[in-house]
PDB file of C-alpha atoms and ligand atoms in Angstrom:
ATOM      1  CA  UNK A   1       7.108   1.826  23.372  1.00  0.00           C
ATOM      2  CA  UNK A   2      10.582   2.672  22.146  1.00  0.00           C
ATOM      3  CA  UNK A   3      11.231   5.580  19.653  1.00  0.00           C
ATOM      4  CA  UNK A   4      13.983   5.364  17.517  1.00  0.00           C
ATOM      5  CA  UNK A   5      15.217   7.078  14.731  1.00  0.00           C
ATOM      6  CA  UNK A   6      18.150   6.635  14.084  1.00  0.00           C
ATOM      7  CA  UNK A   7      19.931   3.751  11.607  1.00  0.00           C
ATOM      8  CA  UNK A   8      22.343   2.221  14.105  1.00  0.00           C
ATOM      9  CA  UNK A   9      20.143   2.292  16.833  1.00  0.00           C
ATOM     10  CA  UNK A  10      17.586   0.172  14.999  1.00  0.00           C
ATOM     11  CA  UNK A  11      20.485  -2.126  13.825  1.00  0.00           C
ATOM     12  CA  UNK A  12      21.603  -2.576  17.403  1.00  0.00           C
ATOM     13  CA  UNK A  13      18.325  -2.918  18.838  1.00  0.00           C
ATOM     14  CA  UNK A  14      17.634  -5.538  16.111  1.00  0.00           C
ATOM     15  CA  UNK A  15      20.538  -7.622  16.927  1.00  0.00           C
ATOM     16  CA  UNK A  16      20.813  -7.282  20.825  1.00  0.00           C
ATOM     17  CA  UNK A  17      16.986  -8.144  20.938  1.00  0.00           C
ATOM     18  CA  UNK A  18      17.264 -11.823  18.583  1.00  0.00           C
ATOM     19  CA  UNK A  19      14.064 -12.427  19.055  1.00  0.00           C
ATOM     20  CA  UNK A  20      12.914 -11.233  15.795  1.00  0.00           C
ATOM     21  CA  UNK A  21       9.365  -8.828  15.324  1.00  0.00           C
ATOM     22  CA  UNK A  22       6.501  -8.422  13.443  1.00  0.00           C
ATOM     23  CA  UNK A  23       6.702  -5.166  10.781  1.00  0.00           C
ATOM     24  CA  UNK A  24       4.466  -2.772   9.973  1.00  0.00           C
ATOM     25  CA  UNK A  25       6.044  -0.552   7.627  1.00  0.00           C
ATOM     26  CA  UNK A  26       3.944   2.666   6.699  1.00  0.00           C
ATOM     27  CA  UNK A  27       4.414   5.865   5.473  1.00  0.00           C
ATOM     28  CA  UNK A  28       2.366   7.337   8.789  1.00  0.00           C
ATOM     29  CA  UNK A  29      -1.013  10.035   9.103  1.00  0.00           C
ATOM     30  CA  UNK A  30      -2.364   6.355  10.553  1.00  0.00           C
ATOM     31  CA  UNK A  31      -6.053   5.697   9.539  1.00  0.00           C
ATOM     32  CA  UNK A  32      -8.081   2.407  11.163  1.00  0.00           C
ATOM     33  CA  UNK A  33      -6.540   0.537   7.731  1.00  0.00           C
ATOM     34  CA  UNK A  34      -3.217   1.132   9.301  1.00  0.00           C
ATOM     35  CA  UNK A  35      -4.455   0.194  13.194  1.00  0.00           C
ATOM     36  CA  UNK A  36      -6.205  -2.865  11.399  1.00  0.00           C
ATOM     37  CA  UNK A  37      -2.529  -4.040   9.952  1.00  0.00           C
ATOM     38  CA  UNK A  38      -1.070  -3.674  13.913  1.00  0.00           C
ATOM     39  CA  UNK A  39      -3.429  -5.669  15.478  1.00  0.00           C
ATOM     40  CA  UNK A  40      -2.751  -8.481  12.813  1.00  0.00           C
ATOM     41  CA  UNK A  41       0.771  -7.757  13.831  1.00  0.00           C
ATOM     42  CA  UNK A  42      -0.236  -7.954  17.680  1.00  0.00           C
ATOM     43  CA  UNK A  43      -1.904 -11.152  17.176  1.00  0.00           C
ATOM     44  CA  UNK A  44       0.916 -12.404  15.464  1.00  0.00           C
ATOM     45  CA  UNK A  45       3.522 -11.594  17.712  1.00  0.00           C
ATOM     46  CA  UNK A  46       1.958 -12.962  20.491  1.00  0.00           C
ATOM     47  CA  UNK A  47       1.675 -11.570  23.749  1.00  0.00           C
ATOM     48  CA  UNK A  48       4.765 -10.348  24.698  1.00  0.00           C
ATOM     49  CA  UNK A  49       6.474 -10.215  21.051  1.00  0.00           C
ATOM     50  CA  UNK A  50       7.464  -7.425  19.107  1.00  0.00           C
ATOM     51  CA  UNK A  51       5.504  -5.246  16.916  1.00  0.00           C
ATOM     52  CA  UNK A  52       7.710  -2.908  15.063  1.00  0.00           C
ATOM     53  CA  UNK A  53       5.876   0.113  13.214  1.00  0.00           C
ATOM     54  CA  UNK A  54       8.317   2.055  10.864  1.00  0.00           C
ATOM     55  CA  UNK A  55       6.849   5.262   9.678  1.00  0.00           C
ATOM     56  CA  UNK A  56       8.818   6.942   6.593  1.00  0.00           C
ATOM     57  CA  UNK A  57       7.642   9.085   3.940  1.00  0.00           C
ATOM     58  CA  UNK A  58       9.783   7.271   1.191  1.00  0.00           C
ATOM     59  CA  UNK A  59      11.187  10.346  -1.078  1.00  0.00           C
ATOM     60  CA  UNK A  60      12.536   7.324  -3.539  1.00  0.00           C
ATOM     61  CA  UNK A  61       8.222   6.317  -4.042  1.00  0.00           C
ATOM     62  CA  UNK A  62       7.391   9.534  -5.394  1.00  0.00           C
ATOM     63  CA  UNK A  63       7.870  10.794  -8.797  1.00  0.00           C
ATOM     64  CA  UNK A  64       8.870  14.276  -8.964  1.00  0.00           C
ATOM     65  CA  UNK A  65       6.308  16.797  -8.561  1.00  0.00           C
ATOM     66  CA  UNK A  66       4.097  14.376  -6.855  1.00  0.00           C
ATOM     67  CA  UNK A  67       2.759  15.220  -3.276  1.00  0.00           C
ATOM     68  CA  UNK A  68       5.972  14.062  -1.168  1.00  0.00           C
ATOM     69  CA  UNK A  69       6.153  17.470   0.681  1.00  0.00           C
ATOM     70  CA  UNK A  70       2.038  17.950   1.134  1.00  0.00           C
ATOM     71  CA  UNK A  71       1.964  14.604   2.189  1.00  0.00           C
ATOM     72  CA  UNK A  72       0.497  14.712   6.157  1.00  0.00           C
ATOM     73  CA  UNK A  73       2.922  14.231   9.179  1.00  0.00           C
ATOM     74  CA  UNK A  74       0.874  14.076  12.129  1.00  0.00           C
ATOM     75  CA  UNK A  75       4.258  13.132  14.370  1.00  0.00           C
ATOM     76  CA  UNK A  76       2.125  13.011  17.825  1.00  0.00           C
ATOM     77  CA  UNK A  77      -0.947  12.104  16.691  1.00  0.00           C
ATOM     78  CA  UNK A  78       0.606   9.071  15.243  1.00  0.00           C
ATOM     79  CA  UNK A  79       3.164   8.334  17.939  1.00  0.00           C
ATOM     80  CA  UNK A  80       0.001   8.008  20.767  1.00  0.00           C
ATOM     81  CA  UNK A  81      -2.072   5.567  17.607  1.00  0.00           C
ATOM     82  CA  UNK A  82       0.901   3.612  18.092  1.00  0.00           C
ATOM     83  CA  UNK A  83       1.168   3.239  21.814  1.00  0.00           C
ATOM     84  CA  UNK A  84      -2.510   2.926  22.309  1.00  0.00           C
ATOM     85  CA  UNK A  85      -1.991   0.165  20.197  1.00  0.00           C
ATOM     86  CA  UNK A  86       0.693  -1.857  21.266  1.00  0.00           C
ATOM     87  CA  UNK A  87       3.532  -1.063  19.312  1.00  0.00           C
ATOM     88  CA  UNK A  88       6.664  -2.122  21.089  1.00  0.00           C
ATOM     89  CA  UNK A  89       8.998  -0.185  18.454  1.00  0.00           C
ATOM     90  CA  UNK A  90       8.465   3.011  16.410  1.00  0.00           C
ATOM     91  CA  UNK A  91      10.501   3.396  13.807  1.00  0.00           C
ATOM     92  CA  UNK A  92      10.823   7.086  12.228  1.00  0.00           C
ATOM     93  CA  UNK A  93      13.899   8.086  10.521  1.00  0.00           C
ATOM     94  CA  UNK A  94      14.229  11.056   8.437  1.00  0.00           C
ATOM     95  CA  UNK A  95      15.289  10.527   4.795  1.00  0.00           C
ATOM     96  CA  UNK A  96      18.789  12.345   5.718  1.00  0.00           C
ATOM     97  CA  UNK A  97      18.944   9.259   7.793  1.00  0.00           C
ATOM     98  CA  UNK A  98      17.809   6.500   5.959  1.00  0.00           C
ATOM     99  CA  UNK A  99      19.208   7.354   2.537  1.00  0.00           C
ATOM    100  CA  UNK A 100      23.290   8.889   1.840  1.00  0.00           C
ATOM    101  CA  UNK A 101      23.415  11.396  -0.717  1.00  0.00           C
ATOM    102  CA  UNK A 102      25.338   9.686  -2.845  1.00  0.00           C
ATOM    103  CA  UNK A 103      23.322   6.007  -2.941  1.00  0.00           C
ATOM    104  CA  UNK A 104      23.839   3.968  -6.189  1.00  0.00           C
ATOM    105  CA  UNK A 105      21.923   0.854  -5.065  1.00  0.00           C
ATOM    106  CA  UNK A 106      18.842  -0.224  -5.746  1.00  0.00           C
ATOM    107  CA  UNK A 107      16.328  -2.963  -5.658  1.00  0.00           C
ATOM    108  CA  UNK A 108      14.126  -3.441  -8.486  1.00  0.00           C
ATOM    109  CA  UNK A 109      11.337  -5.707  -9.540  1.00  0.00           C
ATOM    110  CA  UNK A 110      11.267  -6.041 -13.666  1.00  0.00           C
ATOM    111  CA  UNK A 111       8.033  -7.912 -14.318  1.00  0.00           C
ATOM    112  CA  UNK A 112       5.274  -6.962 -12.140  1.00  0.00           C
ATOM    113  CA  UNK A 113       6.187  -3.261 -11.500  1.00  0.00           C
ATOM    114  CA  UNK A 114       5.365  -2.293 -14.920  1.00  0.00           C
ATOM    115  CA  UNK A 115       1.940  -1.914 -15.321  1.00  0.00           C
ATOM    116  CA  UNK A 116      -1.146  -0.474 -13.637  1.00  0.00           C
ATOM    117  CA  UNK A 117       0.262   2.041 -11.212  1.00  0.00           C
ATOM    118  CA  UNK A 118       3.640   1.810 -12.132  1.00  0.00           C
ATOM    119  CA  UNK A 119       2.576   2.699 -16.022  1.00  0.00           C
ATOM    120  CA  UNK A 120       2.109   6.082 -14.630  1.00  0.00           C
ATOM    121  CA  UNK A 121       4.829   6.044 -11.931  1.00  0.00           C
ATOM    122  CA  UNK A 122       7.784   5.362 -13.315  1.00  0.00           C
ATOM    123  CA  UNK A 123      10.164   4.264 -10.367  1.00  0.00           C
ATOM    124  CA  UNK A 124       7.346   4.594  -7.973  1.00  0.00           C
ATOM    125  CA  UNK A 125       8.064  -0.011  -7.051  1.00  0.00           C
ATOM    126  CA  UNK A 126      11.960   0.234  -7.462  1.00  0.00           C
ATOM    127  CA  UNK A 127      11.795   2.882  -4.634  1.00  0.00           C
ATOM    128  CA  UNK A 128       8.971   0.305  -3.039  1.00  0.00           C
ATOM    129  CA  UNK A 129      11.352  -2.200  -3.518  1.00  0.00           C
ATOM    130  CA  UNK A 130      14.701  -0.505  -2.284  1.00  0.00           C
ATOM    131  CA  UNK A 131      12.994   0.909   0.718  1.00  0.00           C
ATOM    132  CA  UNK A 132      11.397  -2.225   2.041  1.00  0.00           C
ATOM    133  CA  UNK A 133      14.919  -4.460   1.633  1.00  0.00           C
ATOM    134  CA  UNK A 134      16.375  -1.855   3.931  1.00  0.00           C
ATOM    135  CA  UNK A 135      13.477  -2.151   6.465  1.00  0.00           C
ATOM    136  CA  UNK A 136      13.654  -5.823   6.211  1.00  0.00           C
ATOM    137  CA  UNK A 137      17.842  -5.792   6.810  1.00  0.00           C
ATOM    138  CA  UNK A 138      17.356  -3.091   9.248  1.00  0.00           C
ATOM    139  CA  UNK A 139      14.805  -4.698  11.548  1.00  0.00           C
ATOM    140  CA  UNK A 140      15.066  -8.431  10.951  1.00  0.00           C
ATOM    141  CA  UNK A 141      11.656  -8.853  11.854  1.00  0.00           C
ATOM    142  CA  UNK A 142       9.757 -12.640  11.276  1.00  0.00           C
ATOM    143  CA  UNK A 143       7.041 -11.442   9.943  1.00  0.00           C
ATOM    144  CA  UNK A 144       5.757  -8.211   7.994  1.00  0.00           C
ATOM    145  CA  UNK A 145       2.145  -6.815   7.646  1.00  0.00           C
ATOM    146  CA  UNK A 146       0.891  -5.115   4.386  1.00  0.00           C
ATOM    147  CA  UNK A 147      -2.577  -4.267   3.022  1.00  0.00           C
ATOM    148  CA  UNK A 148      -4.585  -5.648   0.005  1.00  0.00           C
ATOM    149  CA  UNK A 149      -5.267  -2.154  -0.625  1.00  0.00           C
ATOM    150  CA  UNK A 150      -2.112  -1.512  -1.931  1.00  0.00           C
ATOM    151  CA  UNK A 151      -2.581  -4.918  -4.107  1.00  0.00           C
ATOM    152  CA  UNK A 152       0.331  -4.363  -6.732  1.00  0.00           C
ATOM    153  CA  UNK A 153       2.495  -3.557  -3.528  1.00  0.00           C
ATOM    154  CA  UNK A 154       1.442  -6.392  -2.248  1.00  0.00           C
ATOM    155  CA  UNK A 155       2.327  -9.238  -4.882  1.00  0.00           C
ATOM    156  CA  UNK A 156       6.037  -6.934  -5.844  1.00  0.00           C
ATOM    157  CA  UNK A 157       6.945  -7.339  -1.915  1.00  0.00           C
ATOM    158  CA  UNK A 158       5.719 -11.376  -1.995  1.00  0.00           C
ATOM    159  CA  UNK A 159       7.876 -11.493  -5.263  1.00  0.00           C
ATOM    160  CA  UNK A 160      11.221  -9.065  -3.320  1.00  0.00           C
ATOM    161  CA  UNK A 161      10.831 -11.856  -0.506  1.00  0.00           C
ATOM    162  CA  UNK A 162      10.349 -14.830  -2.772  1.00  0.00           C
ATOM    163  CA  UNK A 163      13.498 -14.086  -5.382  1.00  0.00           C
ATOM    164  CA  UNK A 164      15.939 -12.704  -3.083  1.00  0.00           C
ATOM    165  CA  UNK A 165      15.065 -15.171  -0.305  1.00  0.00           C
ATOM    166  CA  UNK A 166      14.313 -13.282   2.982  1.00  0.00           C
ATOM    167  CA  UNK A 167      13.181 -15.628   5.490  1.00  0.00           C
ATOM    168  CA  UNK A 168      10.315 -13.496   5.619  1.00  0.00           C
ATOM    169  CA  UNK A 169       6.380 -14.451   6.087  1.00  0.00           C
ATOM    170  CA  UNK A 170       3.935 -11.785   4.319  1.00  0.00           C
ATOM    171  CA  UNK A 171       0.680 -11.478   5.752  1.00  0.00           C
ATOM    172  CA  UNK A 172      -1.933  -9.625   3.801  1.00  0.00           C
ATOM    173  CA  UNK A 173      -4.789  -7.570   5.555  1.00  0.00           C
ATOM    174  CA  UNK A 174      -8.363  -7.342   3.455  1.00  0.00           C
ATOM    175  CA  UNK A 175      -8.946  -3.174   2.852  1.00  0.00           C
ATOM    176  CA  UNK A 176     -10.726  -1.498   5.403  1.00  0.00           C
ATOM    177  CA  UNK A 177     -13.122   0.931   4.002  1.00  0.00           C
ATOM    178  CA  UNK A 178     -15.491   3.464   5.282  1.00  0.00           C
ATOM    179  CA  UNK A 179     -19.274   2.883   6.048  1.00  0.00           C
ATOM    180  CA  UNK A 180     -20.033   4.380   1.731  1.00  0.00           C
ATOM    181  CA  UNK A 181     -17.341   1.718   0.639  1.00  0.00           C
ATOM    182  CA  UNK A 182     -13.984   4.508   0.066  1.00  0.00           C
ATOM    183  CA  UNK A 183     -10.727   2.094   1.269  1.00  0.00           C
ATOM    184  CA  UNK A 184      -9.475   3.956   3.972  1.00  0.00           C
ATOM    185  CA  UNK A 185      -6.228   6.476   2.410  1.00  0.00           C
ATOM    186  CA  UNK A 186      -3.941   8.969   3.966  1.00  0.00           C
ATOM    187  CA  UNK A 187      -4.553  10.890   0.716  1.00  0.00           C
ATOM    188  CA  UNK A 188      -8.816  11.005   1.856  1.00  0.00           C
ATOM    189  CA  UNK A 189      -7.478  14.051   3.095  1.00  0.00           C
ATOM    190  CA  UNK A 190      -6.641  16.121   0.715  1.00  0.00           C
ATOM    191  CA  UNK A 191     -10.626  15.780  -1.017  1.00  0.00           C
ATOM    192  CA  UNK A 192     -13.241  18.629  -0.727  1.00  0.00           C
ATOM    193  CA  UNK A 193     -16.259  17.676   0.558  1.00  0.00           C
ATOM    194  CA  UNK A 194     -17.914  17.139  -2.452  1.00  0.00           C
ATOM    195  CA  UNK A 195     -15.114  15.170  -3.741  1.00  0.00           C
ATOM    196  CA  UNK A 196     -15.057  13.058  -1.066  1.00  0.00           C
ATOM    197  CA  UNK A 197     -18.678  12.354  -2.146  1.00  0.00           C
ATOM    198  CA  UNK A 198     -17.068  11.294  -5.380  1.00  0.00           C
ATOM    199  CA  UNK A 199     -14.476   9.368  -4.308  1.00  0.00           C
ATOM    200  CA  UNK A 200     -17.109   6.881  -3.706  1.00  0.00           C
ATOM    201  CA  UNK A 201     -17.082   5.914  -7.521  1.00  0.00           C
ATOM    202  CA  UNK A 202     -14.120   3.501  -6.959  1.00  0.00           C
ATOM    203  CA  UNK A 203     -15.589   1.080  -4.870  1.00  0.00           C
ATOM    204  CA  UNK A 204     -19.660   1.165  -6.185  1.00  0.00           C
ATOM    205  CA  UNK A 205     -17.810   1.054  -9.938  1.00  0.00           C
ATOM    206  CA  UNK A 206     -15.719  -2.555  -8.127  1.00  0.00           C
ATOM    207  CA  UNK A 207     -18.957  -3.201  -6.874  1.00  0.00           C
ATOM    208  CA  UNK A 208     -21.275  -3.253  -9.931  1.00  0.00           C
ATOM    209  CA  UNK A 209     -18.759  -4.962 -11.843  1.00  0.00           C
ATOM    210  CA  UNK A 210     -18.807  -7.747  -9.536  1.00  0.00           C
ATOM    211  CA  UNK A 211     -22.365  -7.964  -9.877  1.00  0.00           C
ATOM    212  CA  UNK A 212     -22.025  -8.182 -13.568  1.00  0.00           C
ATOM    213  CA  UNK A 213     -19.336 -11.167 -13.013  1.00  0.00           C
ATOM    214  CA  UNK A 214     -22.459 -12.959 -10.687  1.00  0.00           C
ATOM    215  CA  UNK A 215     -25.034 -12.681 -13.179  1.00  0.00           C
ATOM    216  CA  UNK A 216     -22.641 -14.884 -15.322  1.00  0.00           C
ATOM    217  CA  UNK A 217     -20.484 -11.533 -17.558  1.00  0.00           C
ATOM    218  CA  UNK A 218     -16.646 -13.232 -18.221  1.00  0.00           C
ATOM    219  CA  UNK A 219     -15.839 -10.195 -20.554  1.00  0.00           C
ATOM    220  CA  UNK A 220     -12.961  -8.596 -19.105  1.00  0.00           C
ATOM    221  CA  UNK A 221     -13.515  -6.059 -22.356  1.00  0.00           C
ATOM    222  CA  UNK A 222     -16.839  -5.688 -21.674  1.00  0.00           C
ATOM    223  CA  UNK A 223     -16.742  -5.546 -17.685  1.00  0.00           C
ATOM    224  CA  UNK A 224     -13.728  -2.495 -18.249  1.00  0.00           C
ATOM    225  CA  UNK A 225     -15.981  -0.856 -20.795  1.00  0.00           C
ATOM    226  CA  UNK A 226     -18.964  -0.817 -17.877  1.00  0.00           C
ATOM    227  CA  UNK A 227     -16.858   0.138 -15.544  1.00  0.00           C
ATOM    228  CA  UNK A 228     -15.330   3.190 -17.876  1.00  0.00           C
ATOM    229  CA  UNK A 229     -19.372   4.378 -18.576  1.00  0.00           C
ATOM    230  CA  UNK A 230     -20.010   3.787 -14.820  1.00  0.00           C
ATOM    231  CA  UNK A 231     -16.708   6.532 -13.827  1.00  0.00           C
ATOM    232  CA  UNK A 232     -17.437   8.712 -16.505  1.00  0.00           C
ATOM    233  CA  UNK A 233     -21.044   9.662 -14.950  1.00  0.00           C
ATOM    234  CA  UNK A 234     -19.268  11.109 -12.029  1.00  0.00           C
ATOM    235  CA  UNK A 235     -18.125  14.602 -12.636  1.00  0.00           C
ATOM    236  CA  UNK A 236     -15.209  14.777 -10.945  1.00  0.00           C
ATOM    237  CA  UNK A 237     -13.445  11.312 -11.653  1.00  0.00           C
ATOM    238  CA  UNK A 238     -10.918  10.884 -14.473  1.00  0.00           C
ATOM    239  CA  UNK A 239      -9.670   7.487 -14.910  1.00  0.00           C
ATOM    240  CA  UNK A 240      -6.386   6.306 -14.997  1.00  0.00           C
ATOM    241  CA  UNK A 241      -7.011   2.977 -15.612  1.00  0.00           C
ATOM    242  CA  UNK A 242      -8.916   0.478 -15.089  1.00  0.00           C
ATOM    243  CA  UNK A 243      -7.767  -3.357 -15.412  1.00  0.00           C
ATOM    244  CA  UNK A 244      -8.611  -7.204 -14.624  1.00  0.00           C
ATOM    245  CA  UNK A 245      -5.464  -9.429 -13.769  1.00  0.00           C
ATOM    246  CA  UNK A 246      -4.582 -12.527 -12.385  1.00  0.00           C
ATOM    247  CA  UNK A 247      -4.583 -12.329  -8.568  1.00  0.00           C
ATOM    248  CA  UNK A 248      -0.854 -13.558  -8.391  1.00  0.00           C
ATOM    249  CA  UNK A 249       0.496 -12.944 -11.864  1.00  0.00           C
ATOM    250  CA  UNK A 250      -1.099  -9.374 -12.396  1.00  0.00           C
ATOM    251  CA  UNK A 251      -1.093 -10.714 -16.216  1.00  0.00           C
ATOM    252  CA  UNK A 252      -4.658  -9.210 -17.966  1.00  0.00           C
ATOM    253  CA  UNK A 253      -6.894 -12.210 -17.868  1.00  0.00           C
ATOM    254  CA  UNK A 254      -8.493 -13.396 -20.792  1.00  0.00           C
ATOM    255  CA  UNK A 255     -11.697 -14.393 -19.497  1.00  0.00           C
ATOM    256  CA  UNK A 256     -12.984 -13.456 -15.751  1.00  0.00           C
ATOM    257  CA  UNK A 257     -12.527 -16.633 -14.028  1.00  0.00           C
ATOM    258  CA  UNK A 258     -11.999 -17.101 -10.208  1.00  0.00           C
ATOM    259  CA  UNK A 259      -8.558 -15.367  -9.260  1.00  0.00           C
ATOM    260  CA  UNK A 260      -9.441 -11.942 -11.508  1.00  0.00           C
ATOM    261  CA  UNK A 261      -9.297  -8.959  -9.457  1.00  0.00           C
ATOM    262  CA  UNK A 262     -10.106  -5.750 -10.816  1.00  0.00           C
ATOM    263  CA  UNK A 263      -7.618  -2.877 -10.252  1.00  0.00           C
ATOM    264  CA  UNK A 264      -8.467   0.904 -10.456  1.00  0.00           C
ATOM    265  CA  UNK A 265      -6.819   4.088 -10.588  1.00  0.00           C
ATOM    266  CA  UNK A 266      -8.871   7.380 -10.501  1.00  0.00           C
ATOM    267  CA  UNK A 267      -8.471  10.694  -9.881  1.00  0.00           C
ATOM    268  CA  UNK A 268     -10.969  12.542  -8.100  1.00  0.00           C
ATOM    269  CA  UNK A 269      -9.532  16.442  -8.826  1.00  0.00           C
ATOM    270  CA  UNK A 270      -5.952  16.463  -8.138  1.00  0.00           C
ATOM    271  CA  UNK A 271      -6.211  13.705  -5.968  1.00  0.00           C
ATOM    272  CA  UNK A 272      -5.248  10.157  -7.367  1.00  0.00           C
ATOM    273  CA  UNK A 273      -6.817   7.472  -5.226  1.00  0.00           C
ATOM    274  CA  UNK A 274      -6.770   3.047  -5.823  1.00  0.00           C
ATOM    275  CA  UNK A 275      -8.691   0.330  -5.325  1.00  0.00           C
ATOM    276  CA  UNK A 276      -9.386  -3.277  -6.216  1.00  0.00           C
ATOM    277  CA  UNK A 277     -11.680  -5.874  -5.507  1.00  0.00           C
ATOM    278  CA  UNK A 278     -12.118  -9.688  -6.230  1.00  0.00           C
ATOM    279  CA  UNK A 279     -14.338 -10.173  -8.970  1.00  0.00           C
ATOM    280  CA  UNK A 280     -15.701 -13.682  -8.853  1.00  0.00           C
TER     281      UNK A 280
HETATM  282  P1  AMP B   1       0.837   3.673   3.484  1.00  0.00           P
HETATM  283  O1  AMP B   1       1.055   4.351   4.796  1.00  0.00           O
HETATM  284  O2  AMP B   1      -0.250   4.267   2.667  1.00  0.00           O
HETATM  285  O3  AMP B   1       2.126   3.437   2.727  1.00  0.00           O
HETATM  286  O4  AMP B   1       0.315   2.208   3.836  1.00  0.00           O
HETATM  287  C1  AMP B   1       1.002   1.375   4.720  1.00  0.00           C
HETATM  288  C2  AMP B   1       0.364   0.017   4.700  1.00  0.00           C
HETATM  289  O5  AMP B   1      -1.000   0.124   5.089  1.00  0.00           O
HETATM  290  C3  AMP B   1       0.370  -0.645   3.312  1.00  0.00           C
HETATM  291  O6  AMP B   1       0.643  -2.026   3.455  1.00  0.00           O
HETATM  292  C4  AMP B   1      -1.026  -0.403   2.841  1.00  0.00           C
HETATM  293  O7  AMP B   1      -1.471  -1.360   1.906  1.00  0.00           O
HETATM  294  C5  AMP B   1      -1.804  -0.512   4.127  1.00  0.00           C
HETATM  295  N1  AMP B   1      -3.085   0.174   4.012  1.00  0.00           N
HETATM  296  C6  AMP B   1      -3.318   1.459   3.634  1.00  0.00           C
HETATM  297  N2  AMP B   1      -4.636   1.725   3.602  1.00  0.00           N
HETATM  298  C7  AMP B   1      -5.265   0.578   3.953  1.00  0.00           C
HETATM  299  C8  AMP B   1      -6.642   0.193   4.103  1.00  0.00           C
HETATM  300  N3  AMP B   1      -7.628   1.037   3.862  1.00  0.00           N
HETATM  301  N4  AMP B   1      -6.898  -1.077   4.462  1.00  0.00           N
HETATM  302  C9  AMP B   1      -5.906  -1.968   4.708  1.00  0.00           C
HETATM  303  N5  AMP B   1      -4.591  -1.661   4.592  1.00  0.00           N
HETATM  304  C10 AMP B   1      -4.281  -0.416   4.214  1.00  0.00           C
END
């Protein structure tokens, strides 16, 4: 596996290799989600092809006074997930590297971005956005590997790759989730014990309301109002919000039909955590 960290390396690995790769990009502390998105990549790449894992703790995705200096670096720990699993490239530039002081471009997504998460997170998609064009120019890869746990993420990058046509195929990965349901997070981390007993509110409130859809409820009102009751009986949890969309616009839906995913923010304590299921 070869390390690199540095801008022009990556460019002149990119270009002296031609062959193209298969992204990962992640912001590291790699959970079995993550592993789960590389061997999609593996597969994809075919033996012999290049998997590419970048690993970059965006500062542009966090909002100020948000967690970007907590957030975990587990450099080794991370570097042998990688190799054990068959990463040709690692990625890992500091943000000295990847960003000049003095940047004044940026890519920004005007429809989707706005609600759910980034109601609450005010440039939290244009620095998405901005950070995944410059992985995309910086490692020409074929094919890039994201998670349906990050499901806003993952319809703003299909709509970066669609409008400002990068010859890019998108390949989504379903959450992977411990045994009690909680999608895997780097952010599990930071909850108690008895939070992390909590946590488990997102996906049994995704669950029930699901339920609710299969004995024949269409409400989207009435599902979010159930879902709001269901939250509010654990201590701990305060939501943020919770909302059904269209699968591919991420427009509210008007009656639960069978694209509607429900999206949910919560914080457990301090710590803010998503999810989302398919309702129908
Ligand atoms: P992050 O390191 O949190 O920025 O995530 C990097 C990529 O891994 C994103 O595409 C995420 O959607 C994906 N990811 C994170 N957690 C999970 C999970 N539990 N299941 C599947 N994909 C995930």
């Amino acid at each position: 596996m070869k390390i690199i960290e540095t801008l022009s390396e990556m460019q002149a690995h990119s270009r002296a290799d031609g062959k193209g790769c298969v992204l990962v990009p992640t912001m590291g502390a790699l959970h079995r989600g993550h592993l789960e998105l590389i061997r999609v990549a593996r597969e994809r790449a075919g033996s012999g092809g290049e998997v590419a894992v970048s690993i970059f703790v965006n500062p542009l995705q966090f909002e100020p006074g948000a967690d970007l200096e907590k957030y975990p670096r587990p450099r080794q720990q991370d570097e042998e997930a990688c190799r054990a699993a068959g990463v040709t490239v690692l990625f890992r530039p500091t943000a000295n590297e990847m960003y000049f002081a003095d940047r004044s471009v940026f890519v920004e997504e005007t429809k989707l971005s706005n609600g759910l998460c980034g109601a609450s997170r005010p440039g939290h998609f244009r620095g998405v956005c901005t950070v995944v064009t410059k992985l995309f120019n910086l490692l020409q890869p074929d094919a890039a590997v994201f998670g349906e746990k990050d499901y806003q993420q993952l319809a703003i990058v299909r709509r970066l790759v669609r409008d400002l046509n990068f010859a890019i195929e998108i390949i989504a990965v379903p959450t992977v989730r411990d045994a009690d349901g909680l999608a895997l997070s780097s952010r599990n981390q930071y909850l108690s014990t008895s939070e992390r007993t909590e946590a488990t509110v997102l996906f049994r409130t995704l669950q029930r309301s699901k339920e609710h859809v299969q004995h024949g409820e269409t409400s989207p009102e009435k599902l979010v109002s159930l879902a709001r009751q269901m939250t509010a009986e654990t201590k701990g949890a305060r939501v943020e919000y919770i909302s059904i969309v269209d699968g591919a616009t991420l427009e509210p839906v008007k009656q639960v039909r069978a694209n509607a995913v429900m999206l949910l923010a919560v914080f457990i304590g301090k710590t803010r955590l998503i999810d989302n299921l398919r309702l129908a």
